[in-house]
GROMACS .gro file of C-alpha atoms in nm:
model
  235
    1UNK     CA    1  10.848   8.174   4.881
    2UNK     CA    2  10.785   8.519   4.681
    3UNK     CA    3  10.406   8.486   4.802
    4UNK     CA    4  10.476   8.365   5.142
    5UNK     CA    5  10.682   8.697   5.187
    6UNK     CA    6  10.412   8.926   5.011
    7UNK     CA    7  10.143   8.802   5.232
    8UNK     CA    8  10.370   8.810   5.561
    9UNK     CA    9  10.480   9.164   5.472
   10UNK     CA   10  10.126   9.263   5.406
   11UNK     CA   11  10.019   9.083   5.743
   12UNK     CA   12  10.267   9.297   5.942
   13UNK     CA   13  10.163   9.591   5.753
   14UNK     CA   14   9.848   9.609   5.891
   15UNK     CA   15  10.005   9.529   6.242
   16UNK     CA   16  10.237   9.854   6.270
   17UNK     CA   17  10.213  10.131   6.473
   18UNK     CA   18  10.119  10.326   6.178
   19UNK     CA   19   9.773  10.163   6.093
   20UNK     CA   20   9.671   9.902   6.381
   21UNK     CA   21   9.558  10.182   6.654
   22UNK     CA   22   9.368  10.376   6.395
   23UNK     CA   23   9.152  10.112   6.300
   24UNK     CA   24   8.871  10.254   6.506
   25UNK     CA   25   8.940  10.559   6.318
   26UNK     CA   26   8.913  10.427   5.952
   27UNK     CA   27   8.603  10.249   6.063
   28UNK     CA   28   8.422  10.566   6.205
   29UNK     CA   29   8.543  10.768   5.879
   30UNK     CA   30   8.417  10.475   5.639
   31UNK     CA   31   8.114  10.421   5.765
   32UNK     CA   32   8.015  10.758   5.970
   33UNK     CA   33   7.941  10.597   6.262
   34UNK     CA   34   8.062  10.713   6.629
   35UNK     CA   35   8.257  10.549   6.876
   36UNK     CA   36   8.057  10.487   7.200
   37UNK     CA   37   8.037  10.311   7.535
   38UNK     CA   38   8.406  10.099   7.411
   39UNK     CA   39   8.284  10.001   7.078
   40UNK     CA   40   8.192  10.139   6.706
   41UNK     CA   41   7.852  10.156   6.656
   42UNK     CA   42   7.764  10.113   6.324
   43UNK     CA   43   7.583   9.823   6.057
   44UNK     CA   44   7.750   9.552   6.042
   45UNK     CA   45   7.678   9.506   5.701
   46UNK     CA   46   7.737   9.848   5.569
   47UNK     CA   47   8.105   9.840   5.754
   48UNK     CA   48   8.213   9.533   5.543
   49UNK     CA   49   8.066   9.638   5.230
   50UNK     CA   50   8.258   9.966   5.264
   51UNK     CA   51   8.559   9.835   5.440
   52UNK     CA   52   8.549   9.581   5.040
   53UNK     CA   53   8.562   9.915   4.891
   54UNK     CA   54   8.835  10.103   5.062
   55UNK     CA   55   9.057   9.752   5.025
   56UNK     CA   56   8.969   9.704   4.627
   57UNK     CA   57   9.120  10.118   4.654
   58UNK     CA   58   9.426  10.038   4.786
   59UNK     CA   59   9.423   9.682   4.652
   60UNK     CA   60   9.401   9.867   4.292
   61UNK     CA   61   9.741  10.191   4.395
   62UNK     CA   62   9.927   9.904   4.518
   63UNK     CA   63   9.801   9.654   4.207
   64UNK     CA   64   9.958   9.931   3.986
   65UNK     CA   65  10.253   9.976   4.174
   66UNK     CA   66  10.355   9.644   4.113
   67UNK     CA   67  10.285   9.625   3.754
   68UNK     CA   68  10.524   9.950   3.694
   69UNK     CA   69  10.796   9.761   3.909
   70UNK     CA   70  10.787   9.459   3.697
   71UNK     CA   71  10.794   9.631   3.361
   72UNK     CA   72  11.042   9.867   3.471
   73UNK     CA   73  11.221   9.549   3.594
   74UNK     CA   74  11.158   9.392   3.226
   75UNK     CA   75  11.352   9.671   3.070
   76UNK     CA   76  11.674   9.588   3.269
   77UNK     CA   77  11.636   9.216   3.240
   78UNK     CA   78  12.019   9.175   3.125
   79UNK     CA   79  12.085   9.305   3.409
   80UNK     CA   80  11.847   9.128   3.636
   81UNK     CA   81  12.133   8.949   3.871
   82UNK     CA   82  12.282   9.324   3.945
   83UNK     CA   83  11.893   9.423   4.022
   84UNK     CA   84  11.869   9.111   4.224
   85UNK     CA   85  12.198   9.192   4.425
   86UNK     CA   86  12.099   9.589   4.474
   87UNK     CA   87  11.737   9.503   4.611
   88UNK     CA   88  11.824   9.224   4.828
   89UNK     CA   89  12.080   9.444   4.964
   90UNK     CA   90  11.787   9.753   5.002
   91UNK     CA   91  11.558   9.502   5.150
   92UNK     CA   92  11.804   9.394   5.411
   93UNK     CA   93  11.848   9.798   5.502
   94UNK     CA   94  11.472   9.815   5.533
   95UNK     CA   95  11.404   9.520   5.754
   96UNK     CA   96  11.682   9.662   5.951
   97UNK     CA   97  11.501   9.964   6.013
   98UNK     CA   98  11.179   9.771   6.071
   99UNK     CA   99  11.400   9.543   6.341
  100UNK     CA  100  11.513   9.844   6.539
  101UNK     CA  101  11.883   9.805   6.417
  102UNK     CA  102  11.882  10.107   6.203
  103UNK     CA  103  11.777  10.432   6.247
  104UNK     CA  104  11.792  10.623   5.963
  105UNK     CA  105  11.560  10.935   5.958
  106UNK     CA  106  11.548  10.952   5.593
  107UNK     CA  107  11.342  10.602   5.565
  108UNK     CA  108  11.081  10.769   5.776
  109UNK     CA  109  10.917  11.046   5.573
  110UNK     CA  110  10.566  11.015   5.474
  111UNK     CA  111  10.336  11.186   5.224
  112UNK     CA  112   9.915  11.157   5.286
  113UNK     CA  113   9.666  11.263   5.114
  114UNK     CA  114   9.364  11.350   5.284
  115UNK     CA  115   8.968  11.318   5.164
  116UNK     CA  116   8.756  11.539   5.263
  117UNK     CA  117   8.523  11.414   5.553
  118UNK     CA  118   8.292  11.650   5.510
  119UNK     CA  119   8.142  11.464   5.188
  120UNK     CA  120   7.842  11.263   5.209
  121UNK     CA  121   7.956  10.847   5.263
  122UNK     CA  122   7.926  10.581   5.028
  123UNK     CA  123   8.116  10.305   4.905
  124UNK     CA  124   8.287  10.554   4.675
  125UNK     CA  125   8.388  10.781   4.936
  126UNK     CA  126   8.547  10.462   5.074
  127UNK     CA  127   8.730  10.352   4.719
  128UNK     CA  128   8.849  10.700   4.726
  129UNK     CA  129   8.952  10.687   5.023
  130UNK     CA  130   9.151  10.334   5.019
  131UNK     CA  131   9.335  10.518   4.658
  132UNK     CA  132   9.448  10.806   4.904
  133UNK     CA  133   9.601  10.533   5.146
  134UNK     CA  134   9.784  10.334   4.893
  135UNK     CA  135   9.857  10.668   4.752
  136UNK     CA  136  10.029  10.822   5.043
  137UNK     CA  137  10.180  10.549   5.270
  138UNK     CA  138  10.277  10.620   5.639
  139UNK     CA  139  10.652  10.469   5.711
  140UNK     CA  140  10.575  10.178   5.865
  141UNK     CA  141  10.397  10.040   5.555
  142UNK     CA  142  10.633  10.208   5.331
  143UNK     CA  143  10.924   9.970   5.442
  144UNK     CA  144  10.739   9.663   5.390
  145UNK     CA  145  10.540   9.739   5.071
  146UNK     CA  146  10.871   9.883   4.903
  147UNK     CA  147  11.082   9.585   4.994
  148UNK     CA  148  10.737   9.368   4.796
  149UNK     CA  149  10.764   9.593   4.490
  150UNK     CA  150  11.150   9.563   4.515
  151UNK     CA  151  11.071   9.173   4.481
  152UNK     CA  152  10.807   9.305   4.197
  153UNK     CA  153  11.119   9.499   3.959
  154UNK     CA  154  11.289   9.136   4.024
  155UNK     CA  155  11.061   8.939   3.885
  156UNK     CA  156  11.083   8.702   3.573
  157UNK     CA  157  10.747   8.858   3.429
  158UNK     CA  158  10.471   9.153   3.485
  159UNK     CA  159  10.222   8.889   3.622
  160UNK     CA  160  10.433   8.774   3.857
  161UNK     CA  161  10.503   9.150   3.966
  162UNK     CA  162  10.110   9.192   3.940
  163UNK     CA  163  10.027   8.917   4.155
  164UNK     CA  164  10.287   8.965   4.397
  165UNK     CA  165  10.153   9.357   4.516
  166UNK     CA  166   9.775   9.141   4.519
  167UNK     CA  167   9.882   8.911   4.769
  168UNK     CA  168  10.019   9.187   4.998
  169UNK     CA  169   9.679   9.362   4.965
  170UNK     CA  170   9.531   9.049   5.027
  171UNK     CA  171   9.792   9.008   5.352
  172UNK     CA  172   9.707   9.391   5.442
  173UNK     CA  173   9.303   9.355   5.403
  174UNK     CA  174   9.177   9.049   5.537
  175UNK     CA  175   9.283   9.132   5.889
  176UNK     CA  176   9.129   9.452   5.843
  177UNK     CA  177   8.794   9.275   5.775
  178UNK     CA  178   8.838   9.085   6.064
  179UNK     CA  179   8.956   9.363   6.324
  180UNK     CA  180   8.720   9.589   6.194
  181UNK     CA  181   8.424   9.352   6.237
  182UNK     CA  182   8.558   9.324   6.628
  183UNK     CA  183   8.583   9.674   6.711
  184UNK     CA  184   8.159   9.677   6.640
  185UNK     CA  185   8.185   9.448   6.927
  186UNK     CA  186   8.464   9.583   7.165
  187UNK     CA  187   8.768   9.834   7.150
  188UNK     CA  188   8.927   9.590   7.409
  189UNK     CA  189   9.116   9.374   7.127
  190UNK     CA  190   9.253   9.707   7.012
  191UNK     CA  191   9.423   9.774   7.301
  192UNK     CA  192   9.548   9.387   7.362
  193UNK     CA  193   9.698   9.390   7.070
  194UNK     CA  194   9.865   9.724   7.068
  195UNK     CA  195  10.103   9.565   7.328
  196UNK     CA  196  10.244   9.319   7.099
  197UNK     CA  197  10.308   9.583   6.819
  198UNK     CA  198  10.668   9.659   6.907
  199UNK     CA  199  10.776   9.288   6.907
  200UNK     CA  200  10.547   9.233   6.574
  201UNK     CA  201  10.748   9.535   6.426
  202UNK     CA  202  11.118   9.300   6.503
  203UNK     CA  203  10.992   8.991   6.380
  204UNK     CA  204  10.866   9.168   6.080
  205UNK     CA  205  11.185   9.324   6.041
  206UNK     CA  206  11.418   8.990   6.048
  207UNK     CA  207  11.153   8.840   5.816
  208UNK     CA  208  11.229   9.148   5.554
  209UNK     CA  209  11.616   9.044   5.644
  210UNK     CA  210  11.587   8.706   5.572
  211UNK     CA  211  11.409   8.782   5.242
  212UNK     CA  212  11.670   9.042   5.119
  213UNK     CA  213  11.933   8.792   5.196
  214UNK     CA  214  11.781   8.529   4.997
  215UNK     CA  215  11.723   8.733   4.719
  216UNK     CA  216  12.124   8.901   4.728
  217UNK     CA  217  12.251   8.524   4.751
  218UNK     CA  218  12.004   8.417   4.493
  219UNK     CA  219  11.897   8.137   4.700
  220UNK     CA  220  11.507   8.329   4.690
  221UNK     CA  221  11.429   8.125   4.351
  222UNK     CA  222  11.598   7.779   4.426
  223UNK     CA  223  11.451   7.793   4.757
  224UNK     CA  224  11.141   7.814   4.613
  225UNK     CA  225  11.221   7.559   4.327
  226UNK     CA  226  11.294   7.311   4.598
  227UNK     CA  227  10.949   7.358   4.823
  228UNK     CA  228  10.768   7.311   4.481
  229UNK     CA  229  10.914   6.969   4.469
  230UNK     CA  230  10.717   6.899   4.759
  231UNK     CA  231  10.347   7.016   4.619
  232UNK     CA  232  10.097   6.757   4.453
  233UNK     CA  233  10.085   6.978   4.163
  234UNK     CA  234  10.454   6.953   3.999
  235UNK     CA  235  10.455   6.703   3.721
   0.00000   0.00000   0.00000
């Protein structure tokens, strides 16, 4: 259930406001290329080599992120039904937000870091430039990735923490391989989608609700206990 959630949350990452209309954006900046005549035009083959780099960048902040959350987690482990109880209860705050039934200001600062453009591209202009994203999240990421590393600190070991923040990359970057390869084609599945980004924000939102309940209740683990049952794999 803890990976179903990190790879949902990662999914509607990369469907907010904050990073699905910039796509065409991050692709021109990757790669150098120009937007013309509706479409990106640029090698197909440099775009996904690059676009591999700038996800292994933030795949490697966001990697880290979750390691410190689980060790930091470790050190309070006599108190890991309080922790439990105290991020269920933050997660259910932020997928209110994300839902639409909050509104509180302070959730939405941000903090970016910019890379200079100027500079010659490469793929390590585009690892550099996925560590400044994971870096310096917009708020619409920051909800969702903070309630993941929330479910990180919670976690019965660092690995788990570890491989938690990798399936979230995993649920942030593998649309962005896909979208990105589409915009070389058209800029017209850009704009479809936008429309559904307000109603992907809500069910994103009740998803993060959900999740933070489960995890206050402490129904997250035997929820999870129970679907294992179920798998060909449980001896």
């Amino acid at each position: 259930m803890s990976l179903f959630f990190a790879f949902t949350a990662g999914l509607f990452s990369f469907f907010s406001p904050c990073i699905f209309p910039l796509i065409p954006a991050y692709v021109a900046n990757l790669t150098g290329s120009q937007i013309e005549g509706g479409k990106v035009i640029v090698s197909r083959r440099v775009l996904m080599i690059r676009s591999l780099y700038f996800i292994l960048g933030f795949s490697a902040i966001f990697m880290l992120m979750g390691a410190s959350a689980s060790a930091l987690g470790q050190l309070f482990a006599a108190y890991r039904d309080l922790l439990a109880k105290i991020s269920g209860f933050l997660i259910i705050v932020f997928g209110m937000q994300m839902a639409g039934l909050l509104t509180l200001r302070f959730l939405m600062m941000e903090k970016r870091f910019q890379v200079n453009s100027d500079r010659k591209k490469n793929n390590w202009t585009s690892f550099a430039l996925g560590l400044a994203f994971g870096t310096g999240w917009t708020p619409c990421v920051g909800l969702a990735l903070s309630s993941i590393l929330l479910l990180a600190g919670s976690s019965d070991t660092l690995y788990n923490g570890l491989f938690l923040l990798t399936i979230y990359s995993l649920g942030l970057g593998l649309p962005f391989l896909m979208i990105s390869w589409l915009v070389t084609y058209s800029l017209g599945v850009v704009r479809k989608v936008n429309q559904w980004l307000p109603r992907l924000s809500i069910v994103n939102g009740w998803i993060l609700i959900a999740m933070g309940f489960l995890l206050f209740t402490g129904q997250l683990q035997k929820l999870s206990a129970w679907l294992a049952t179920f798998t060909p794999f449980v001896y």
